């Protein structure tokens, strides 16, 4: 058992982090919000220079891990750019949208003019007829309307990839939010001592730490699962399980990050406000926690979520192997 | 590169253990500590069976009767045993930490006398730590050891002592320094429980028979040869014990098993459960996978000699809370059957009832949830 990413993946993650840090870090999001359309030109070239788009995540495990490490590093700067969506692009398009199957048809980053494909969480591919501009709202600056056409087939592995990489991006956001919160409570003094000296604050920090550690380990496992050819039957259910965990963890971490930052956490001069606002699209689209749980139940059936006592399901019999 | 595939030898071991459980343990078995004395006998017999096949002390050195296996085989053993309602009974304690601590701190004489019987599954130990006035604040313990020619006399009281009624030996902490000496005045004694100056009084509890007891020491004798480590140097050993204990029980394994069995156990009634309960069940499976991975993170770090006690505390926080979450989900799933039934055909429902009762103690036993949170918080914010 090895729970460490490859050296190549770690190095790429570091390179992405450093490049974005040099370009302003979370300030990139501040600048992008004033001109959402301009973020393609602001951020895209930075990632081009690293050679990020040469990665083919589904070609082999090393590239898959590299893609995940890049998304996590981008998340640490709450980067408002479709990095997971571009890395998950199926052949013939530049990027992949994760779209709702019901309700308002909006998607993260659909406001950018890319050659898009689209999938629902179930793996169902949908034709993209048109995309709109940014919603221009506090929570939806980097979200656009999508007009969808008919179902056109299934893209389960790409869907699992996108769901997984979005979870890695969110993991990066949450790790950074936890780290910033820790720094804040170690500096902020009330009643003559730092907040970190209060046991209730310490216990709150442990909630954040345990939840984030757990998500990180599950994210790694899910990535590995996606790289195993013999786990085809569970790629998507594993990814959706990870999404459930990521959304739960986001609630735990961001709620506590806000609470411990006090009023300062709502101010845009504080990064936590940006982690909170800009993580909303991934947390709500294509569906929020309860509906993702319902989708997970349907995908799991009674025996499709592997564990110590539920082995990998046998491959479905090939149709041409049926006898009469 | 990531790799979560189980090694061949670990898979072989799992199948071997499952076969042994199928062969030797009745389907209705719910642990050694029930009202049926036969269950205790089953556990003792099974422990000896494992000992004969060198499967008991799997990772111990062969010189001490062990199997010389890897940490991952040891992990699989823990998982399989806990999932099967711990058919080794109380023996896991000797194996998981008393043995390893004796290897690290014991004299050659102590190792030779105590380790082989533990490895053979022949002897039961109990842990004399908590006292009426020293629970989480263990350094405040008052049980006193008084020096006499050739050894020590023990006076005092322990409480919540699991398995004391049947244990032959006790891993006992007693004060050898001044009453104020706290961590600097504690010594570890290996004390023979078969003496008139030790009285065990069982405490009736929701956990079942033999689980918790009071133990009174009225001048019980420990010869010098059974002092572990140096006088007043017991706290270092306690720190080791607590580290072993944090990763001792693979609670997630029984959670995995019971959650996996639920749909089949309920049969047609499964589909009639409300959607919200199906969702809680699904989430509990995700949580159980997550906690298993946290356990593997700790095992991997321990194997490389890089275990951070704070990570072990984080795992323990997660696994004990998982135990209680799963208990609640399962109780909701079985409804009124969770209140207990004498119908031995209802194996799953009886297992759920047992799991719920036992899970109530998971955030208290072997160091409370609050102590684990403090251990983790100390690493995060720096010690006060």
XYZ file of C-alpha atoms in Angstrom:
708
model
C 0.000 0.000 0.000
C 1.359 3.387 -0.932
C -0.575 6.553 -0.168
C 1.877 8.962 -1.769
C 1.510 10.557 -5.175
C 4.313 9.989 -7.673
C 7.293 12.329 -7.603
C 6.270 13.679 -11.020
C 2.806 14.554 -9.715
C 4.164 16.261 -6.615
C 6.615 18.280 -8.712
C 3.916 19.383 -11.126
C 1.645 20.344 -8.232
C 4.448 22.436 -6.742
C 5.093 24.090 -10.107
C 1.417 24.990 -10.532
C 1.237 26.353 -6.992
C 4.403 28.440 -7.374
C 3.411 29.804 -10.778
C 0.010 30.911 -9.524
C 1.523 32.263 -6.308
C 3.947 34.398 -8.324
C 1.080 35.685 -10.437
C -0.817 36.871 -7.387
C -2.341 33.778 -5.786
C -5.863 34.476 -4.541
C -5.577 37.991 -6.016
C -6.038 36.318 -9.400
C -9.603 35.594 -8.300
C -10.057 39.205 -7.185
C -8.937 40.437 -10.579
C -10.956 37.835 -12.455
C -14.169 38.834 -10.712
C -13.952 42.354 -12.098
C -13.670 40.919 -15.616
C -14.801 37.263 -15.713
C -14.313 36.945 -19.469
C -10.763 38.218 -19.151
C -9.699 35.367 -16.891
C -9.055 33.091 -19.843
C -6.300 35.455 -20.990
C -5.192 36.198 -17.430
C -4.784 32.606 -16.232
C -4.749 30.341 -19.289
C -1.240 31.348 -20.467
C 0.212 30.745 -16.993
C -0.874 27.121 -17.174
C 0.121 26.833 -20.835
C 3.692 27.686 -19.893
C 3.883 24.783 -17.464
C 2.695 22.450 -20.200
C -0.379 21.460 -18.222
C -2.526 20.742 -21.273
C -0.075 18.148 -22.541
C -1.262 15.872 -19.753
C -3.564 13.018 -20.730
C -5.001 11.939 -17.376
C -6.634 8.779 -18.645
C -3.537 7.594 -20.514
C -1.743 6.291 -17.423
C -1.675 6.626 -13.650
C 1.299 8.984 -13.509
C -0.498 11.526 -15.691
C -3.715 11.062 -13.746
C -1.913 11.793 -10.473
C -0.235 14.812 -12.063
C -3.624 16.176 -13.128
C -4.990 15.731 -9.610
C -1.968 17.399 -8.024
C -2.369 20.339 -10.415
C -6.056 20.728 -9.506
C -5.273 20.595 -5.783
C -2.577 23.252 -6.202
C -4.994 25.438 -8.174
C -7.587 24.970 -5.450
C -5.134 26.278 -2.882
C -5.389 29.601 -4.736
C -9.138 29.082 -5.322
C -8.269 29.511 -8.992
C -11.312 30.597 -11.031
C -10.352 28.682 -14.119
C -11.725 25.418 -15.625
C -8.623 23.390 -14.900
C -10.510 20.170 -13.991
C -12.905 20.738 -16.888
C -10.115 21.145 -19.431
C -8.118 18.171 -18.126
C -11.260 16.014 -18.460
C -12.026 16.995 -22.053
C -13.092 14.070 -24.212
C -11.648 13.754 -27.693
C -12.925 16.418 -30.043
C -13.547 19.146 -27.485
C -11.523 21.494 -25.325
C -13.323 20.979 -22.040
C -16.105 19.102 -20.277
C -19.052 20.650 -18.450
C -20.804 18.868 -15.590
C -24.432 19.842 -16.101
C -27.606 19.364 -14.052
C -30.175 16.859 -15.241
C -32.992 18.959 -13.777
C -33.571 22.502 -12.600
C -31.618 25.533 -13.710
C -29.165 24.531 -16.422
C -26.047 26.393 -15.396
C -22.512 25.026 -15.054
C -19.163 26.081 -13.633
C -17.092 28.009 -16.165
C -19.697 27.659 -18.930
C -19.306 31.424 -19.378
C -15.934 30.889 -21.075
C -15.905 30.422 -24.853
C -14.396 26.964 -25.141
C -15.383 24.086 -27.345
C -17.463 22.290 -24.706
C -18.791 18.796 -24.253
C -21.244 18.139 -21.425
C -22.157 15.266 -19.125
C -24.620 14.735 -16.319
C -23.460 13.157 -13.061
C -24.828 9.821 -14.264
C -22.337 9.787 -17.146
C -24.988 10.674 -19.706
C -23.525 12.894 -22.409
C -25.605 15.833 -23.638
C -25.139 17.978 -26.704
C -24.198 21.575 -25.945
C -26.229 23.938 -28.096
C -25.092 27.205 -26.572
C -23.488 28.732 -23.490
C -24.152 32.126 -21.938
C -22.189 34.775 -20.134
C -21.280 34.986 -16.459
C -24.174 35.105 -13.998
C -22.420 38.135 -12.525
C -23.540 37.351 -8.988
C -21.610 37.094 -5.720
C -21.645 33.295 -5.914
C -21.887 32.830 -9.652
C -19.279 35.068 -11.261
C -17.682 32.049 -12.903
C -20.864 30.218 -13.812
C -22.734 30.405 -17.103
C -26.041 29.283 -18.571
C -25.994 26.234 -20.826
C -28.505 25.240 -23.459
C -28.461 21.498 -23.824
C -29.557 19.261 -26.648
C -30.370 15.580 -26.702
C -28.599 12.769 -24.956
C -25.820 11.585 -27.225
C -24.210 8.614 -25.467
C -22.310 7.864 -22.294
C -18.944 9.140 -21.045
C -18.619 7.407 -17.703
C -14.872 7.485 -17.302
C -14.580 11.135 -18.312
C -17.426 11.965 -15.939
C -15.696 10.104 -13.122
C -12.494 11.976 -13.998
C -14.163 15.379 -13.908
C -15.988 14.663 -10.640
C -12.742 13.415 -9.117
C -10.629 16.340 -10.319
C -13.228 18.848 -9.100
C -12.997 17.145 -5.702
C -9.207 17.557 -5.809
C -9.637 21.265 -6.612
C -12.078 21.575 -3.701
C -9.663 19.670 -1.446
C -7.027 22.297 -2.225
C -9.463 25.085 -1.340
C -10.378 23.422 1.957
C -6.779 22.709 2.924
C -5.937 26.360 2.329
C -9.006 27.532 4.230
C -8.010 25.328 7.178
C -4.421 26.582 7.099
C -5.496 30.233 6.931
C -7.920 29.698 9.800
C -5.200 28.134 11.923
C -2.913 31.084 11.233
C -5.694 33.518 12.085
C -6.571 31.992 15.467
C -2.896 31.853 16.417
C -2.581 35.590 15.780
C -5.922 37.049 16.781
C -6.121 38.020 20.468
C -9.276 38.371 22.552
C -9.581 38.501 26.339
C -5.820 38.930 26.512
C -4.822 35.748 24.737
C -4.851 34.291 21.266
C -7.995 32.500 20.121
C -5.960 29.320 19.749
C -5.610 29.127 23.525
C -9.344 28.491 23.944
C -10.225 24.823 24.096
C -13.464 25.269 22.156
C -11.440 26.815 19.349
C -8.891 24.007 19.503
C -11.611 21.385 19.241
C -13.098 23.216 16.269
C -9.685 23.100 14.602
C -9.536 19.337 15.135
C -12.890 18.952 13.359
C -11.383 20.735 10.369
C -8.176 18.722 10.462
C -9.809 15.295 10.774
C -12.317 16.022 8.004
C -9.648 17.334 5.640
C -7.229 14.465 6.310
C -10.020 12.002 5.598
C -10.978 13.693 2.344
C -7.351 13.734 1.204
C -6.992 9.986 1.747
C -10.298 9.226 0.016
C -9.340 11.485 -2.902
C -6.119 9.508 -3.370
C -7.908 6.179 -3.215
C -10.522 7.309 -5.748
C -7.803 8.470 -8.096
C -6.111 5.099 -7.875
C -9.426 3.350 -8.496
C -9.969 5.396 -11.646
C -6.552 4.317 -12.918
C -7.343 0.586 -12.577
C -8.778 -0.937 -15.740
C -10.428 -3.778 -13.809
C -12.447 -1.329 -11.705
C -14.461 -0.009 -14.633
C -17.743 -0.986 -12.960
C -17.012 1.205 -9.953
C -15.237 4.224 -11.462
C -18.291 6.409 -11.333
C -19.703 5.226 -8.018
C -16.289 5.756 -6.413
C -16.104 9.266 -7.858
C -19.602 10.151 -6.693
C -18.774 8.745 -3.240
C -15.786 11.090 -3.212
C -18.049 13.969 -4.232
C -20.354 13.267 -1.284
C -17.358 13.285 1.056
C -15.993 16.473 -0.524
C -19.303 18.318 -0.140
C -19.659 17.202 3.478
C -16.092 18.227 4.229
C -16.624 21.583 2.545
C -19.561 22.226 4.844
C -17.540 21.259 7.929
C -14.458 23.256 6.972
C -16.015 26.402 5.531
C -18.607 26.711 8.301
C -15.847 26.584 10.904
C -13.485 28.778 8.911
C -16.178 31.455 8.772
C -17.025 31.109 12.446
C -13.435 31.345 13.643
C -12.684 34.318 11.383
C -15.653 36.167 12.855
C -16.851 39.218 10.937
C -13.458 39.467 9.239
C -14.311 36.311 7.293
C -17.069 38.052 5.361
C -14.807 40.846 4.176
C -13.365 40.416 0.695
C -9.995 41.584 1.937
C -9.817 38.228 3.742
C -9.193 35.196 1.567
C -11.700 33.028 3.401
C -14.518 35.054 1.846
C -13.213 34.000 -1.575
C -12.768 30.343 -0.632
C -16.325 30.352 0.614
C -17.946 32.143 -2.330
C -15.943 30.655 -5.183
C -16.278 27.074 -3.953
C -20.065 27.362 -4.155
C -20.490 26.428 -7.838
C -18.644 23.129 -7.443
C -20.594 22.448 -4.243
C -24.019 23.174 -5.774
C -23.586 22.037 -9.386
C -24.657 19.845 -11.007
C -26.413 19.111 -7.713
C -25.900 19.726 -4.007
C -25.215 17.295 -1.200
C -28.633 15.708 -0.699
C -29.205 15.076 -4.377
C -25.672 13.774 -4.806
C -26.371 11.358 -1.960
C -29.537 10.212 -3.716
C -27.532 9.679 -6.911
C -24.957 7.712 -4.932
C -27.623 5.420 -3.481
C -28.885 4.670 -6.966
C -25.396 3.963 -8.306
C -24.400 1.850 -5.303
C -27.319 -0.533 -5.565
C -26.833 -3.114 -2.862
C -23.311 -4.189 -3.653
C -21.402 -1.804 -5.913
C -19.438 0.101 -3.303
C -16.413 -2.024 -2.583
C -15.032 -2.485 0.900
C -13.530 -5.254 3.016
C -16.703 -7.304 2.623
C -18.037 -6.183 -0.747
C -15.693 -7.420 -3.452
C -15.329 -5.856 -6.858
C -18.446 -6.741 -8.862
C -17.950 -9.122 -11.755
C -17.902 -7.535 -15.205
C -21.263 -7.376 -16.912
C -21.641 -10.249 -19.402
C -21.010 -9.190 -22.974
C -24.141 -9.193 -25.050
C -22.568 -11.328 -27.750
C -21.717 -13.930 -25.088
C -25.375 -14.576 -24.299
C -26.676 -17.961 -25.299
C -30.240 -18.927 -25.963
C 2.723 6.345 -7.054
C -0.507 5.417 -5.309
C -1.223 1.745 -4.777
C -4.122 0.397 -2.759
C -4.088 -3.107 -4.181
C -3.802 -5.675 -1.441
C -0.658 -7.800 -1.574
C -1.165 -11.471 -2.429
C 0.023 -12.664 0.978
C -2.483 -10.393 2.699
C -5.325 -11.719 0.564
C -4.252 -15.279 1.288
C -4.215 -14.520 5.006
C -7.705 -12.976 4.854
C -9.129 -16.063 3.204
C -7.366 -18.320 5.673
C -8.751 -16.357 8.621
C -12.268 -16.311 7.172
C -12.068 -20.070 6.674
C -10.916 -20.552 10.269
C -13.724 -18.355 11.572
C -16.251 -20.277 9.464
C -14.888 -23.540 10.787
C -14.548 -22.709 14.482
C -16.913 -19.855 15.307
C -20.704 -20.303 15.329
C -22.641 -17.861 13.142
C -24.493 -16.623 16.230
C -21.267 -15.708 18.076
C -21.242 -12.096 19.287
C -18.049 -12.017 21.297
C -16.654 -13.759 24.347
C -18.384 -11.659 26.971
C -22.020 -12.672 26.862
C -24.164 -14.390 29.476
C -23.293 -17.702 27.858
C -20.009 -19.028 29.374
C -19.608 -21.170 26.283
C -18.742 -18.034 24.294
C -15.697 -17.420 26.457
C -14.619 -21.013 25.964
C -15.017 -20.624 22.180
C -12.728 -17.593 22.270
C -10.091 -19.315 24.381
C -10.111 -22.335 22.090
C -9.933 -20.169 18.956
C -7.002 -18.193 20.377
C -5.105 -21.429 20.952
C -5.961 -22.565 17.415
C -4.509 -19.334 16.034
C -1.494 -19.723 18.310
C -0.830 -23.249 17.029
C -0.819 -21.956 13.465
C 1.415 -19.016 14.385
C -1.377 -16.675 13.342
C -1.859 -15.156 16.745
C 1.230 -13.024 17.241
C 1.644 -12.609 13.546
C 4.129 -9.749 13.453
C 6.127 -10.715 16.508
C 9.637 -12.045 16.027
C 9.700 -15.793 15.620
C 11.888 -16.071 18.741
C 8.888 -15.004 20.810
C 6.467 -17.358 19.102
C 5.447 -14.891 16.435
C 4.978 -15.288 12.709
C 7.356 -12.592 11.460
C 4.677 -11.138 9.158
C 4.272 -7.632 7.746
C 2.323 -4.743 9.257
C -0.267 -5.201 6.495
C -0.846 -8.812 7.460
C -1.213 -7.673 11.048
C -3.709 -5.051 9.880
C -5.706 -7.683 7.994
C -5.690 -9.872 11.119
C -7.063 -7.010 13.209
C -9.738 -6.279 10.614
C -10.853 -9.856 10.176
C -10.989 -10.528 13.907
C -12.886 -7.395 14.817
C -15.334 -7.917 11.953
C -15.992 -11.439 13.298
C -16.794 -10.061 16.779
C -13.269 -10.596 18.046
C -13.185 -14.394 18.382
C -9.905 -14.040 20.287
C -11.859 -12.559 23.193
C -9.706 -10.367 25.401
C -6.532 -11.852 23.976
C -6.108 -9.003 21.506
C -4.816 -6.788 24.296
C -1.792 -8.959 25.062
C -1.066 -9.194 21.403
C -1.619 -5.572 20.378
C 0.280 -3.745 23.036
C 1.322 -5.692 26.147
C 3.572 -7.954 24.107
C 5.110 -5.172 21.996
C 5.689 -3.043 25.108
C 7.397 -5.974 26.869
C 9.621 -6.439 23.835
C 10.639 -2.801 24.009
C 10.986 -2.315 27.764
C 11.103 -5.774 29.373
C 14.092 -7.658 30.769
C 15.137 -10.870 29.079
C 13.607 -12.777 31.989
C 10.295 -10.938 31.612
C 10.245 -11.512 27.879
C 10.944 -15.204 28.241
C 8.300 -15.720 30.906
C 5.519 -13.582 29.479
C 5.796 -13.391 25.703
C 5.487 -17.080 24.719
C 2.203 -17.583 26.643
C 0.780 -14.430 25.043
C 1.883 -15.595 21.583
C 0.286 -18.995 22.218
C -3.025 -17.410 23.227
C -2.724 -19.093 26.631
C -2.913 -16.176 29.016
C -5.209 -13.218 29.619
C -4.019 -9.808 30.750
C -5.864 -6.797 32.057
C -4.816 -3.168 32.248
C -4.704 -1.459 35.642
C -4.724 2.204 34.650
C -7.909 4.135 35.524
C -8.833 4.931 39.111
C -11.849 6.583 40.709
C -9.933 9.883 40.853
C -7.727 9.366 37.811
C -9.551 8.854 34.512
C -8.434 11.121 31.699
C -6.057 12.707 34.238
C -4.055 9.519 34.500
C -0.926 11.166 36.020
C -3.052 11.831 39.117
C -3.296 8.129 39.988
C -3.027 7.223 43.678
C -2.581 3.454 43.863
C 0.611 3.108 45.858
C 3.530 0.677 45.728
C 5.422 0.312 49.020
C 8.948 -1.042 49.017
C 9.726 -4.244 50.966
C 12.608 -6.636 50.862
C 12.594 -8.317 47.429
C 9.632 -6.501 46.001
C 6.656 -4.185 46.414
C 3.264 -4.186 48.162
C 0.394 -2.609 46.209
C -2.396 -0.674 47.947
C -5.235 1.069 46.159
C -8.094 0.741 43.733
C -8.467 0.527 39.974
C -11.724 0.888 38.109
C -13.231 0.223 34.651
C -10.709 -2.600 34.363
C -11.798 -4.769 31.437
C -11.443 -8.555 31.803
C -10.027 -8.317 35.363
C -12.324 -11.117 36.484
C -10.637 -13.649 34.249
C -7.168 -12.165 33.735
C -4.142 -13.977 35.140
C -1.857 -10.926 34.894
C -2.331 -7.203 35.200
C -0.274 -4.437 33.590
C -0.475 -2.111 36.574
C 0.463 1.521 37.097
C 1.238 2.512 40.676
C 2.762 5.483 42.424
C 6.305 5.030 43.685
C 7.084 8.734 44.001
C 5.572 11.381 46.218
C 1.798 12.019 45.964
C 2.580 15.203 43.998
C 5.072 13.607 41.635
C 2.473 12.982 38.864
C 4.175 11.615 35.706
C 7.572 11.485 37.413
C 6.512 9.126 40.191
C 4.792 6.269 38.353
C 6.123 2.731 37.898
C 4.776 -0.175 35.821
C 4.280 -3.495 37.632
C 3.403 -6.853 36.086
C 1.265 -8.327 38.799
C -0.057 -11.845 39.213
C -3.813 -11.588 39.749
C -4.055 -14.911 41.581
C -3.491 -13.718 45.125
C -5.778 -13.142 48.076
C -4.818 -9.471 48.357
C -6.555 -8.681 45.068
C -10.328 -8.508 44.914
C -12.230 -8.054 41.660
C -15.798 -6.739 41.730
C -17.631 -6.783 38.400
C -19.562 -3.630 37.478
C -22.865 -4.487 35.803
C -22.988 -2.499 32.571
C -24.558 -2.153 29.138
C -21.383 -3.617 27.632
C -21.928 -7.154 28.853
C -20.331 -9.493 31.329
C -16.652 -9.245 32.352
C -16.250 -5.983 30.540
C -15.625 -3.607 33.383
C -14.633 -4.189 36.969
C -13.329 -2.602 40.107
C -10.067 -4.051 41.396
C -8.968 -3.612 45.014
C -5.333 -4.100 46.023
C -4.792 -4.634 49.757
C -1.070 -5.307 49.981
C -0.789 -7.470 46.853
C 2.793 -8.595 46.181
C 4.999 -7.920 43.160
C 8.554 -9.301 43.205
C 11.342 -7.077 41.856
C 11.645 -9.212 38.743
C 8.168 -8.029 37.670
C 8.897 -4.325 37.743
C 8.837 -3.172 34.100
C 11.408 -0.487 33.271
C 12.880 1.732 35.933
C 11.322 2.916 39.175
C 9.458 6.200 38.583
C 10.043 5.811 34.844
C 6.674 4.318 33.982
C 5.274 7.290 32.105
C 7.487 6.734 29.068
C 6.061 3.237 28.860
C 2.515 4.583 29.210
C 3.130 6.865 26.242
C 4.089 3.822 24.177
C 1.026 1.946 25.383
C -1.309 4.759 24.403
C 0.273 4.975 20.948
C -0.250 1.226 20.383
C -3.793 1.445 21.710
C -4.783 4.231 19.345
C -4.450 1.951 16.358
C -5.361 -1.248 18.171
C -8.926 -1.963 17.173
C -10.072 -1.910 13.542
C -13.588 -0.721 14.344
C -14.219 0.234 10.726
C -14.006 -3.435 9.734
C -17.144 -4.399 11.658
C -18.824 -1.251 10.340
C -17.972 -2.350 6.783
C -19.302 -5.831 7.431
C -22.588 -4.887 9.055
C -23.321 -2.132 6.532
C -22.589 -4.537 3.679
C -24.838 -7.213 5.151
C -27.788 -4.891 5.761
C -29.532 -5.091 2.339
C -29.464 -8.874 2.211
C -30.398 -9.222 5.886
C -33.476 -7.078 5.371
C -34.518 -8.814 2.163
C -37.633 -7.324 0.591
C -37.960 -4.834 3.441
C -34.792 -3.085 2.250
C -36.604 -1.377 -0.618
C -39.279 -0.104 1.767
C -36.841 1.894 3.895
C -37.198 5.639 3.448
C -34.866 7.315 0.950
C -33.296 9.310 3.771
C -32.196 6.134 5.520
C -30.761 4.698 2.318
C -28.748 7.908 2.018
C -27.456 7.651 5.580
C -26.458 4.058 4.873
C -24.630 5.096 1.682
C -22.830 7.926 3.456
C -21.830 5.610 6.291
C -20.210 3.310 3.723
C -18.265 6.271 2.321
C -17.239 7.277 5.834
C -16.146 3.751 6.661
C -13.955 3.650 3.544
C -12.475 7.014 4.512
C -11.675 5.867 8.036
C -10.101 2.657 6.741
C -7.840 4.801 4.565
C -6.922 6.953 7.575
C -5.996 3.735 9.387
C -3.821 2.696 6.456
C -2.135 6.089 6.505
C -1.197 5.482 10.139
C -0.020 1.915 9.486
C 2.099 3.078 6.539
C 3.680 5.815 8.641
C 4.294 3.420 11.520
C 5.909 0.935 9.158
C 8.326 3.629 8.012
C 8.997 4.759 11.582
C 7.395 8.129 10.845
C 4.213 7.883 12.893
C 3.063 11.251 14.183
C 0.979 10.659 17.357
C -1.286 13.490 16.231
C -2.172 11.584 13.036
C -2.924 8.527 15.151
C -5.181 10.724 17.292
C -6.937 12.037 14.173
C -7.583 8.475 13.024
C -8.875 7.507 16.434
C -11.247 10.481 16.538
C -12.595 9.463 13.133
C -12.921 5.748 13.857
C -14.689 6.118 17.192
C -17.188 8.604 15.766
C -17.724 6.289 12.785
C -18.536 3.441 15.162
C -21.313 5.502 16.730
C -22.631 6.858 13.432
C -22.884 3.350 11.995
C -24.527 2.100 15.187
C -27.267 4.704 14.826
C -27.812 4.013 11.118
C -28.024 0.266 11.692
C -30.399 0.639 14.636
C -32.698 2.728 12.455
C -32.500 0.076 9.751
C -33.511 -2.842 12.000
C -36.166 -0.901 13.927
C -37.625 -2.683 16.952
C -35.384 -5.715 16.466
C -32.546 -3.523 17.655
C -33.923 -3.670 21.162
C -32.831 -7.281 21.389
C -34.315 -10.672 20.671
C -33.778 -14.223 21.834
C -34.436 -15.442 18.298
C -31.030 -16.813 17.331
C -32.035 -16.877 13.670
C -31.969 -13.086 13.678
C -28.190 -12.996 13.525
C -27.938 -9.612 11.853
C -30.344 -7.861 14.206
C -28.577 -9.314 17.238
C -25.240 -8.161 15.853
C -26.623 -4.650 15.393
C -27.882 -4.566 18.971
C -24.503 -5.720 20.232
C -22.694 -3.199 18.031
C -24.805 -0.307 19.298
C -24.177 -1.133 22.962
C -20.478 -1.544 22.439
C -20.184 1.579 20.264
C -21.402 3.763 23.107
C -18.046 3.230 24.789
C -15.901 3.835 21.723
C -15.390 7.545 22.419
C -14.554 6.867 26.074
C -12.517 3.659 26.271
C -8.718 3.759 25.823
C -8.592 7.550 26.052
C -11.626 9.762 25.578
C -12.510 11.652 22.435
C -11.626 14.864 24.256
C -8.122 13.608 25.079
C -7.599 12.661 21.431
C -8.767 16.122 20.381
C -6.313 17.694 22.806
C -3.473 15.562 21.472
C -4.261 16.655 17.921
C -4.848 20.286 18.903
C -1.510 20.425 20.688
C 0.212 19.561 17.449
C -1.843 22.089 15.481
C -1.445 25.115 17.731
C 1.627 24.159 19.733
C 1.523 23.127 23.370
C 0.345 25.624 25.905
